[in-house]
Structures are given as structure tokens and as C-alpha cells.
Tab-separated table of C-alpha atoms and ligand atoms in Angstrom:
chain	number	residue	atom	x	y	z
W	29	MET	CA	106.513	97.239	98.299
W	30	ALA	CA	107.875	96.725	94.803
W	31	ILE	CA	107.400	99.548	92.314
W	32	GLN	CA	105.666	98.124	89.244
W	33	LEU	CA	106.506	99.038	85.654
W	34	PHE	CA	102.894	99.584	84.534
W	35	VAL	CA	99.723	99.845	86.620
W	36	PRO	CA	96.464	100.728	84.841
W	37	THR	CA	94.313	103.281	86.651
W	38	PHE	CA	90.585	102.579	86.354
W	39	ASP	CA	87.715	104.822	87.391
W	40	VAL	CA	86.016	101.768	88.890
W	41	GLU	CA	82.637	103.333	89.695
W	42	ALA	CA	82.313	105.003	86.298
W	43	CYS	CA	83.348	101.778	84.524
W	44	LEU	CA	80.810	99.755	86.489
W	45	GLY	CA	78.095	102.320	85.755
W	46	GLU	CA	78.774	102.140	82.007
W	47	ILE	CA	78.929	98.326	82.055
W	48	ARG	CA	75.720	98.140	84.117
W	49	GLU	CA	73.938	100.071	81.366
W	50	CYS	CA	74.987	97.396	78.829
W	51	LEU	CA	73.820	94.569	81.051
W	52	GLU	CA	70.514	96.225	81.892
W	53	LYS	CA	69.839	97.014	78.261
W	54	GLY	CA	70.788	93.466	77.320
W	55	TRP	CA	73.287	94.646	74.710
W	56	THR	CA	76.959	93.746	75.158
W	57	GLY	CA	77.989	93.284	71.505
W	58	ALA	CA	78.927	95.824	68.838
W	59	GLY	CA	76.573	98.832	68.589
W	60	PHE	CA	75.284	101.066	71.410
W	61	LYS	CA	78.471	101.790	73.409
W	62	THR	CA	80.901	101.088	70.561
W	63	ILE	CA	79.144	103.778	68.507
W	64	ALA	CA	79.193	106.179	71.480
W	65	PHE	CA	82.924	105.588	71.998
W	66	GLU	CA	83.707	106.021	68.297
W	67	GLU	CA	81.964	109.420	68.405
W	68	ALA	CA	83.790	110.379	71.616
W	69	TRP	CA	87.139	109.345	70.118
W	70	LYS	CA	86.550	111.411	66.967
W	71	THR	CA	85.731	114.436	69.116
W	72	TYR	CA	88.763	113.861	71.353
W	73	THR	CA	91.282	113.332	68.530
W	74	GLY	CA	89.753	115.460	65.766
W	75	LEU	CA	90.163	112.473	63.411
W	76	PRO	CA	87.391	112.201	60.805
W	77	HIS	CA	86.624	108.469	61.213
W	78	ALA	CA	87.027	105.885	63.951
W	79	HIS	CA	86.001	102.246	64.060
W	80	PHE	CA	86.231	100.331	67.343
W	81	LEU	CA	87.977	96.939	67.176
W	82	ASN	CA	88.931	94.072	69.448
W	83	SER	CA	92.657	95.039	69.348
W	84	ALA	CA	95.312	97.088	67.612
W	85	THR	CA	96.762	93.842	66.237
W	86	SER	CA	93.502	93.337	64.309
W	87	GLY	CA	93.546	97.000	63.275
W	88	LEU	CA	97.051	96.861	61.802
W	89	HIS	CA	96.177	93.754	59.805
W	90	LEU	CA	92.891	95.262	58.629
W	91	ALA	CA	94.653	98.473	57.558
W	92	LEU	CA	97.149	96.632	55.349
W	93	ASP	CA	94.568	94.142	54.086
W	94	ILE	CA	92.257	96.958	52.972
W	95	TYR	CA	94.977	99.000	51.261
W	96	LYS	CA	96.268	95.859	49.534
W	97	GLU	CA	92.815	95.118	48.138
W	98	GLN	CA	92.019	98.715	47.210
W	99	ARG	CA	95.357	99.581	45.618
W	100	GLY	CA	95.921	96.258	43.873
W	101	TRP	CA	99.083	95.400	45.795
W	102	VAL	CA	100.240	91.816	45.274
W	103	ASP	CA	101.676	89.192	47.613
W	104	GLY	CA	105.278	89.985	48.484
W	105	ASP	CA	104.980	93.744	47.950
W	106	GLU	CA	107.124	95.531	50.531
W	107	VAL	CA	106.260	97.437	53.696
W	108	LEU	CA	108.988	99.355	55.520
W	109	THR	CA	108.905	98.762	59.254
W	110	THR	CA	110.870	98.823	62.489
W	111	PRO	CA	112.575	96.001	64.371
W	112	ILE	CA	111.999	97.853	67.689
W	113	THR	CA	108.339	97.100	68.285
W	114	PHE	CA	105.921	94.591	69.718
W	115	VAL	CA	105.547	91.544	67.469
W	116	SER	CA	102.017	92.595	66.404
W	117	THR	CA	103.314	95.308	64.070
W	118	ASN	CA	105.260	92.932	61.874
W	119	HIS	CA	102.863	90.003	62.172
W	120	ALA	CA	100.212	92.280	60.652
W	121	ILE	CA	102.394	92.777	57.556
W	122	LEU	CA	102.897	89.023	57.202
W	123	HIS	CA	99.200	88.292	57.787
W	124	ALA	CA	98.493	90.463	54.742
W	125	ASN	CA	101.027	88.402	52.710
W	126	LEU	CA	103.251	91.453	52.347
W	127	LYS	CA	106.997	91.545	53.029
W	128	PRO	CA	108.331	93.449	56.062
W	129	VAL	CA	111.532	95.274	55.083
W	130	PHE	CA	113.330	96.401	58.219
W	131	VAL	CA	114.610	99.952	58.579
W	132	ASP	CA	117.104	100.993	61.249
W	133	VAL	CA	116.179	103.326	64.106
W	134	ASP	CA	117.320	106.810	65.140
W	135	ASP	CA	117.919	108.417	68.551
W	136	PHE	CA	114.147	108.332	69.215
W	137	LEU	CA	114.188	104.547	68.605
W	138	CYS	CA	111.810	105.309	65.720
W	139	LEU	CA	112.351	104.739	61.988
W	140	ASP	CA	115.447	106.553	60.730
W	141	PRO	CA	114.246	108.633	57.725
W	142	ASP	CA	117.635	108.328	55.963
W	143	ASP	CA	117.490	104.541	56.141
W	144	VAL	CA	113.854	104.684	54.990
W	145	GLU	CA	115.007	106.488	51.814
W	146	ARG	CA	117.738	103.890	51.264
W	147	LYS	CA	115.358	100.948	51.600
W	148	ILE	CA	112.595	102.124	49.261
W	149	THR	CA	112.401	99.930	46.138
W	150	PRO	CA	109.947	99.828	43.212
W	151	ARG	CA	107.928	97.279	45.246
W	152	THR	CA	107.606	99.428	48.386
W	153	ARG	CA	103.951	100.240	49.022
W	154	ALA	CA	103.711	101.483	52.607
W	155	ILE	CA	105.566	102.527	55.744
W	156	VAL	CA	104.437	101.416	59.183
W	157	PHE	CA	105.625	104.017	61.696
W	158	VAL	CA	105.508	103.104	65.388
W	159	GLY	CA	105.266	106.109	67.721
W	160	LEU	CA	107.374	104.332	70.320
W	161	GLY	CA	106.393	105.224	73.855
W	162	GLY	CA	104.053	107.936	72.527
W	163	ASN	CA	106.849	109.821	70.775
W	164	THR	CA	106.309	111.258	67.295
W	165	GLY	CA	110.075	111.040	66.600
W	166	PRO	CA	110.764	112.017	62.964
W	167	LEU	CA	107.124	111.552	61.884
W	168	GLY	CA	107.119	114.857	59.957
W	169	ARG	CA	109.959	113.671	57.711
W	170	ILE	CA	108.352	110.259	57.285
W	171	MET	CA	105.094	111.964	56.171
W	172	GLU	CA	107.024	114.027	53.668
W	173	ILE	CA	108.720	110.890	52.260
W	174	CYS	CA	105.344	109.119	51.979
W	175	GLN	CA	103.898	112.046	50.036
W	176	ARG	CA	106.877	112.391	47.736
W	177	ARG	CA	107.251	108.652	47.067
W	178	LYS	CA	103.475	107.977	46.990
W	179	LEU	CA	103.548	105.497	49.858
W	180	ILE	CA	100.770	104.776	52.346
W	181	LEU	CA	101.537	105.751	55.936
W	182	VAL	CA	100.207	103.354	58.559
W	183	LEU	CA	100.659	104.905	61.985
W	184	ASP	CA	100.944	102.276	64.715
W	185	ALA	CA	99.682	104.532	67.502
W	186	ALA	CA	99.351	101.733	70.072
W	187	HIS	CA	101.319	103.884	72.540
W	188	MET	CA	99.995	107.248	71.340
W	189	ALA	CA	96.546	107.706	72.907
W	190	GLY	CA	96.565	111.408	73.743
W	191	THR	CA	99.823	112.347	71.968
W	192	ARG	CA	99.544	115.798	70.356
W	193	LEU	CA	101.698	118.003	68.188
W	194	ALA	CA	102.019	121.324	69.973
W	195	GLY	CA	101.455	124.678	68.371
W	196	THR	CA	99.331	123.536	65.436
W	197	LYS	CA	95.852	123.885	66.963
W	198	ARG	CA	94.522	125.207	70.238
W	199	ASP	CA	94.685	121.844	71.994
W	200	GLY	CA	97.397	120.481	69.738
W	201	GLU	CA	96.867	118.347	66.674
W	202	THR	CA	96.613	114.561	66.778
W	203	PRO	CA	99.385	112.969	64.700
W	204	ARG	CA	97.880	110.843	61.950
W	205	GLY	CA	98.737	108.569	59.067
W	206	ASP	CA	96.563	107.613	56.101
W	207	VAL	CA	95.363	105.176	58.709
W	208	THR	CA	96.048	105.414	62.442
W	209	VAL	CA	95.636	102.444	64.773
W	210	TYR	CA	95.305	102.741	68.570
W	211	SER	CA	95.473	100.108	71.298
W	212	PHE	CA	93.323	100.145	74.424
W	213	GLN	CA	94.880	96.930	75.756
W	214	ALA	CA	95.065	96.353	79.519
W	215	VAL	CA	98.181	98.441	80.296
W	216	LYS	CA	97.963	101.115	77.629
W	217	ASN	CA	97.340	104.815	78.443
W	218	LEU	CA	93.606	104.319	77.941
W	219	PRO	CA	93.200	100.832	79.387
W	220	THR	CA	90.215	98.532	78.835
W	221	ALA	CA	90.960	94.794	78.827
W	222	ASP	CA	91.575	94.412	75.085
W	223	ALA	CA	90.407	96.798	72.381
W	224	GLY	CA	91.647	99.019	69.576
W	225	MET	CA	90.561	101.699	67.117
W	226	ILE	CA	91.219	102.044	63.390
W	227	CYS	CA	91.004	105.594	62.022
W	228	PHE	CA	91.089	105.976	58.237
W	229	THR	CA	91.227	109.445	56.721
W	230	ASP	CA	89.165	108.144	53.774
W	231	GLU	CA	85.426	107.689	54.369
W	232	GLU	CA	85.045	104.761	51.956
W	233	LEU	CA	87.855	102.863	53.620
W	234	ASP	CA	86.234	103.466	57.002
W	235	ALA	CA	83.021	101.925	55.629
W	236	LEU	CA	85.005	98.991	54.249
W	237	ALA	CA	86.733	98.494	57.617
W	238	ARG	CA	83.294	98.266	59.262
W	239	ARG	CA	82.199	95.522	56.871
W	240	LYS	CA	85.494	93.630	56.910
W	241	SER	CA	85.703	93.627	60.698
W	242	TRP	CA	82.267	91.927	60.744
W	243	LEU	CA	82.965	89.057	58.331
W	244	GLY	CA	82.187	91.118	55.220
W	245	ILE	CA	78.522	91.474	56.241
W	246	ASN	CA	76.946	94.686	54.965
W	247	LYS	CA	74.591	95.282	57.929
W	248	ASP	CA	75.692	95.067	61.535
W	249	THR	CA	73.567	93.294	64.135
W	250	TYR	CA	72.734	96.538	65.883
W	251	ALA	CA	71.383	98.109	62.681
W	252	ARG	CA	69.402	94.921	62.003
W	253	ALA	CA	67.867	94.967	65.469
W	254	ALA	CA	66.700	98.527	64.862
W	255	ASP	CA	65.228	97.632	61.467
W	256	ALA	CA	61.414	97.487	61.775
W	257	SER	CA	60.866	95.726	58.445
W	258	ALA	CA	60.138	92.039	57.902
W	259	TYR	CA	63.501	91.777	56.131
W	260	LYS	CA	65.644	92.666	59.114
W	261	TRP	CA	67.170	89.163	59.019
W	262	GLN	CA	68.526	89.723	55.513
W	263	TYR	CA	72.038	90.917	54.747
W	264	GLU	CA	74.645	90.602	52.014
W	265	VAL	CA	78.181	89.274	52.297
W	266	GLU	CA	80.186	91.226	49.787
W	267	SER	CA	83.671	89.857	50.454
W	268	VAL	CA	85.583	87.739	52.909
W	269	GLY	CA	86.096	89.405	56.295
W	270	TYR	CA	87.275	88.885	59.847
W	271	LYS	CA	85.687	88.945	63.288
W	272	TYR	CA	87.657	91.944	64.478
W	273	HIS	CA	84.965	94.333	65.731
W	274	GLY	CA	84.904	95.520	69.339
W	275	ASN	CA	82.103	95.040	71.860
W	276	SER	CA	80.042	97.295	74.109
W	277	ILE	CA	81.611	96.092	77.384
W	278	MET	CA	85.078	97.207	76.251
W	279	ALA	CA	83.649	100.425	74.829
W	280	ALA	CA	81.857	101.046	78.134
W	281	ILE	CA	85.180	100.890	79.992
W	282	ALA	CA	86.795	103.107	77.347
W	283	LEU	CA	84.019	105.703	77.678
W	284	ALA	CA	84.547	105.820	81.444
W	285	GLN	CA	88.321	106.118	81.041
W	286	LEU	CA	88.452	108.749	78.285
W	287	PRO	CA	87.687	111.753	80.553
W	288	HIS	CA	90.831	110.827	82.569
W	289	LEU	CA	93.223	110.361	79.657
W	290	ASP	CA	94.624	113.907	79.489
W	291	ALA	CA	95.154	114.111	83.263
W	292	HIS	CA	96.820	110.681	83.322
W	293	ASN	CA	99.096	111.670	80.437
W	294	ALA	CA	99.957	114.983	82.124
W	295	ARG	CA	101.006	113.028	85.233
W	296	ARG	CA	103.047	110.669	83.048
W	297	ARG	CA	104.831	113.665	81.476
W	298	ALA	CA	105.481	115.177	84.921
W	299	ILE	CA	107.063	111.872	86.002
W	300	GLY	CA	109.122	111.934	82.794
W	301	ASP	CA	110.341	115.431	83.709
W	302	LEU	CA	111.349	114.212	87.192
W	303	TYR	CA	113.311	111.347	85.656
W	304	ASP	CA	114.939	113.757	83.165
W	305	LYS	CA	116.088	116.010	86.024
W	306	GLY	CA	117.245	113.064	88.118
W	307	PHE	CA	119.436	111.650	85.358
W	308	ALA	CA	120.665	114.963	83.884
W	309	GLY	CA	124.441	114.960	83.574
W	310	HIS	CA	124.847	111.380	84.814
W	311	PRO	CA	127.741	109.999	82.745
W	312	ALA	CA	126.443	106.410	82.666
W	313	ILE	CA	122.780	107.088	81.837
W	314	LYS	CA	121.459	108.316	78.529
W	315	THR	CA	117.752	109.017	78.072
W	316	VAL	CA	115.635	108.569	74.946
W	317	PRO	CA	114.558	112.099	73.975
W	318	THR	CA	111.056	113.262	73.039
W	319	ALA	CA	110.837	114.920	69.608
W	320	PRO	CA	110.604	118.731	69.622
W	321	GLY	CA	106.956	119.845	69.431
W	322	CYS	CA	105.635	116.476	70.594
W	323	VAL	CA	103.337	116.517	73.620
W	324	SER	CA	103.861	112.826	74.230
W	325	SER	CA	101.385	110.457	75.838
W	326	ARG	CA	104.544	109.243	77.636
W	327	HIS	CA	103.628	105.594	77.523
W	328	LEU	CA	107.287	104.754	78.218
W	329	TYR	CA	110.318	106.277	79.922
W	330	GLN	CA	113.429	104.672	78.441
W	331	ILE	CA	117.087	104.927	79.390
W	332	ILE	CA	120.173	103.515	77.713
W	333	VAL	CA	122.893	102.055	79.908
W	334	ASP	CA	125.993	99.980	79.340
W	335	ASP	CA	125.345	96.928	81.521
W	336	ARG	CA	121.587	96.629	81.297
W	337	GLU	CA	121.300	93.075	82.613
W	338	LYS	CA	123.240	93.967	85.765
W	339	LEU	CA	121.110	97.072	86.270
W	340	ILE	CA	117.899	95.027	85.914
W	341	ALA	CA	119.148	92.507	88.502
W	342	ASN	CA	120.153	95.274	90.934
W	343	LEU	CA	116.864	97.134	90.506
W	344	ASN	CA	114.871	93.919	90.978
W	345	ALA	CA	116.766	93.326	94.226
W	346	ARG	CA	115.719	96.827	95.337
W	347	GLY	CA	112.071	96.300	94.450
W	348	VAL	CA	112.036	98.284	91.200
W	349	ASN	CA	110.482	96.457	88.239
W	350	THR	CA	111.573	97.332	84.719
W	351	GLY	CA	110.852	96.298	81.122
W	352	VAL	CA	112.516	96.175	77.707
W	353	HIS	CA	110.778	97.802	74.746
W	354	TYR	CA	111.766	96.029	72.680
W	355	ARG	CA	113.968	93.090	71.893
W	356	ASN	CA	115.295	93.507	68.358
W	357	ASN	CA	112.677	91.654	66.283
W	358	LEU	CA	115.476	90.573	63.898
W	359	ASP	CA	116.769	88.282	66.676
W	360	TYR	CA	113.632	86.164	66.255
W	361	PRO	CA	114.190	83.054	64.108
W	362	MET	CA	111.318	84.090	61.816
W	363	PHE	CA	113.284	87.146	60.624
W	364	GLN	CA	116.686	85.462	60.253
W	365	ASP	CA	116.867	86.455	56.580
W	366	GLN	CA	117.233	90.116	57.613
W	367	HIS	CA	119.079	89.592	60.916
W	368	ALA	CA	121.886	92.060	60.097
W	369	ALA	CA	119.709	94.728	58.416
W	370	CYS	CA	119.594	97.178	61.336
W	371	PRO	CA	122.884	97.413	63.261
W	372	ARG	CA	121.869	100.402	65.380
W	373	ALA	CA	118.625	98.751	66.475
W	374	ALA	CA	120.580	95.571	67.273
W	375	GLU	CA	122.999	97.550	69.455
W	376	LEU	CA	120.427	99.761	71.201
W	377	SER	CA	118.046	96.908	71.958
W	378	GLN	CA	120.806	95.378	74.132
W	379	HIS	CA	121.024	98.521	76.265
W	380	VAL	CA	117.559	100.054	76.429
W	381	LEU	CA	115.528	99.808	79.623
W	382	SER	CA	112.022	101.063	80.495
W	383	LEU	CA	111.526	102.451	83.998
W	384	PRO	CA	108.258	102.414	85.993
W	385	LEU	CA	105.766	104.848	84.511
W	386	HIS	CA	102.093	105.082	85.405
W	387	PRO	CA	99.835	107.736	86.942
W	388	GLN	CA	99.771	106.146	90.402
W	389	LEU	CA	103.496	106.663	91.028
W	390	SER	CA	104.134	109.282	93.697
W	391	ASP	CA	107.036	111.749	93.542
W	392	ASP	CA	108.638	109.685	96.334
W	393	ASP	CA	108.351	106.501	94.252
W	394	VAL	CA	110.038	108.292	91.349
W	395	ALA	CA	112.795	109.571	93.648
W	396	ARG	CA	113.316	105.984	94.871
W	397	VAL	CA	113.671	104.744	91.291
W	398	ILE	CA	116.087	107.546	90.370
W	399	GLU	CA	118.204	106.881	93.440
W	400	ALA	CA	118.304	103.143	92.757
W	401	VAL	CA	119.198	103.618	89.056
W	402	CYS	CA	121.923	106.179	89.836
W	403	GLU	CA	123.451	104.067	92.607
W	404	CYS	CA	123.455	100.916	90.473
W	405	SER	CA	124.837	102.778	87.463
W	406	ALA	CA	127.596	104.363	89.580
W	407	GLU	CA	128.820	100.820	90.324
W	408	THR	CA	129.588	100.152	86.663
W	409	LEU	CA	130.162	103.738	85.492
W	410	GLU	CA	130.709	102.797	81.885
W	411	PRO	CA	129.611	105.717	79.757
W	412	ALA	CA	126.268	105.119	78.071
W	413	LEU	CA	126.388	104.565	74.300
N	26	LIG	C1	103.761	99.062	69.308
N	26	LIG	C2	102.578	98.153	69.445
N	26	LIG	N1	101.835	97.865	68.360
N	26	LIG	C3	100.761	97.071	68.429
N	26	LIG	C4	100.365	96.512	69.629
N	26	LIG	C5	99.183	95.600	69.646
N	26	LIG	O1	98.166	96.090	70.455
N	26	LIG	P1	96.978	95.135	70.928
N	26	LIG	O2	97.435	94.437	72.170
N	26	LIG	O3	95.835	96.083	71.197
N	26	LIG	O4	96.679	94.186	69.840
N	26	LIG	C6	101.093	96.780	70.780
N	26	LIG	C7	100.693	96.187	72.076
N	26	LIG	O5	101.442	96.046	72.993
N	26	LIG	C8	102.229	97.615	70.701
N	26	LIG	O6	102.956	97.894	71.783
């Protein structure tokens, strides 16, 4: 049987139990379970606010939209970002009528802080940092730059559910930006079908996110249903908004999955350690390191090899599925104006390969992948970059 790149692991009975409660109560929309999951997520992460959404894509847009409105940013103001990410990250910047300015990547495939410093201009307003694969990379330096240069830090934590910084608190501290956005999409570490969470540090912005994600309406349907007065139908619309809020069916799945997140991530890290050992000293395989002090959610395990396309073909033939995270976004026609802005990202994105990583992989599966990768790489034996 082929070894898949990603396989979500659902606690089927617990999910069905939580969903059944929604159906029996007759409440599948926002409210009820979304509130319960927001509370559970705040407890789990230690973050002060959490608002459940229909995706991280919505959350990233909402984050930039809200800061733009609150801080008086104007169309075309600049947001520093990475070309090694899923398209959502940079679409969100464009949706807010801001300009993505691409920064090159470092060994972690995260934003290179030195290039960040070089690309700050008087119009730079924010940095979007993607914790690629769950890695915090140079996040500490990026936070320091944001503080010093008075920039907003948007943490795209789509891959980071469960990532901690070791040694800061008993269970490790959750990395955070001024706003942190998680994804609970179908193959993420905490899978639902599609959902996300936006976590502002500022209480007022959290309240604004709640209104804006429900079309600017100042009273959600759940609060209205609980209102005993004759005016429960009445609400105000204070500004334009979006239909970005999450629903109780997705939150029900998330509530059932949350108790498994740490164990799943621990298994992911153990698989990462097996891969690390298997590839140690191999002259043709370089691995993407985890930042010191980062207890990564290990969403991805990435290697860098010379002839990636040949390796993919050979692994496919041996029943090992792989992925690429990500194609250099500057190769897309829509970013042609900056196509040469990030030479290291352009180079690395030709050679990076994600290996199977999910909690259902057995040690034998991992050994099979390592053997296949080493054998295929021995055929070309070009040193990795
Ligand atoms: C880095 C990154 N950011 C944002 C997203 C968007 O997440 P969602 O599918 O929840 O909108 C993804 C999803 O793959 C992602 O990988």
C-alpha cells in the first residue's frame, strides 16, 4: 500500500457524539459549540482571545483589514511577507488592498530577518510571519524588529497548532503575534473539514473581529436567540463586514480533536527524529532544521535534495507519496513584478521536498520511506545545496 503524505486522524466516536449534540439541540450555526471551542482554545494556548472562523484564509484577511481600519493605513501600504507559503497568506494582503513586499528566506525556510531589515520602507506597516511546518524559525528576531520599527506582527500559524517555545513556562509558551491565525483545515494538525481561529492580543480588536466576521452586525444570532425581550430581532450594523464566522459542526469536531493534539504532535516529532537519524550524514540529503527552543507541531518534514523531480518520480514508483511546500509564489504570473526579489527562496523551492508525516505512520513505514529516499538519492549522489 502507498504511504500517503498526510492522513488526518479523527476520533470518530467523539466527533459523532459532539455533532449529535448539535443536531439534537437544533443548533449548527455560530454559538454553542463555537463558544465552547474558543474557551478550550484559550485554555490550551494561554492566548487571551480567540474567535472561531470558517478558515485561516478568512482570518488572515480579517487581521489585516482590521489593523488597516484601526491604524489608518491606506491602500498600497506595504506588508512584508514570504514567497514560500500557501497562496492564502499573500492573497489576504491583496484582499486588504495592501502591497505584499517579498522577503527572502533563511535555512528554516522562514523570513530572513536581515532581508526583513533591508526591505522595510517608510510605508511598511506589518510583517506576516509564516511558521512553516510548525517551526518558529527566527520568530524572536522578527518580534524584536516589529517592536523596534513599530510594525504589526501577523503570525500565520496555519501549521502551528500545538507549537510551543520550550523553557518559558511549565508547558511551554505559545508563540504569538499581535494577531495569530490558526487553520483547522482537513489535513492540518487539528483537522476539522474547514475552520480557523483568529487570536488578537487586544480585547477591542477581538470584539471588532466578532462583528466583522458576522457582516458588521453587533449582536450574533445566538445572543439574539437567548434574548428574552420583545426586541430580540433588533440589531445594529456598524460597518461593512464579511461572513467569515465558524459554525458549531466544525467546532464540535475541533472539540473532539483537541484532547488528541499534543499526543499527535508528539508522535509527529518522534517521526521527525527517526527521519533525522535516518538521514544523518547522508551527503545528498539536507534536512530543514527546527529552531532551537521550538517544540514544533511538526506539520511538515522537509528535505533538500539536488534532483528533486527524479526523487519524486522514484518515490512514487515505490509507493511513497510526497509534497512540495511550497512553490516559490514569485513564479506565479500575479507576482511577476517581484519575480527576482528572493533568490534563495527561488533556489530552495526547486529542491525542497516534504516526506510523509502523520500520526498513523508506523516506525516500519518511516523506515521504508528512509530506505527509499536514501536508495534513490544514492543514485544521483549530488551533494545537497
Ligand atoms: C501557511 C498557510 N497559511 C494559510 C493557510 C490557509 O488555511 P485555510 O485552509 O484554513 O484557509 C494554509 C492552508 O493550507 C497554509 O498552509
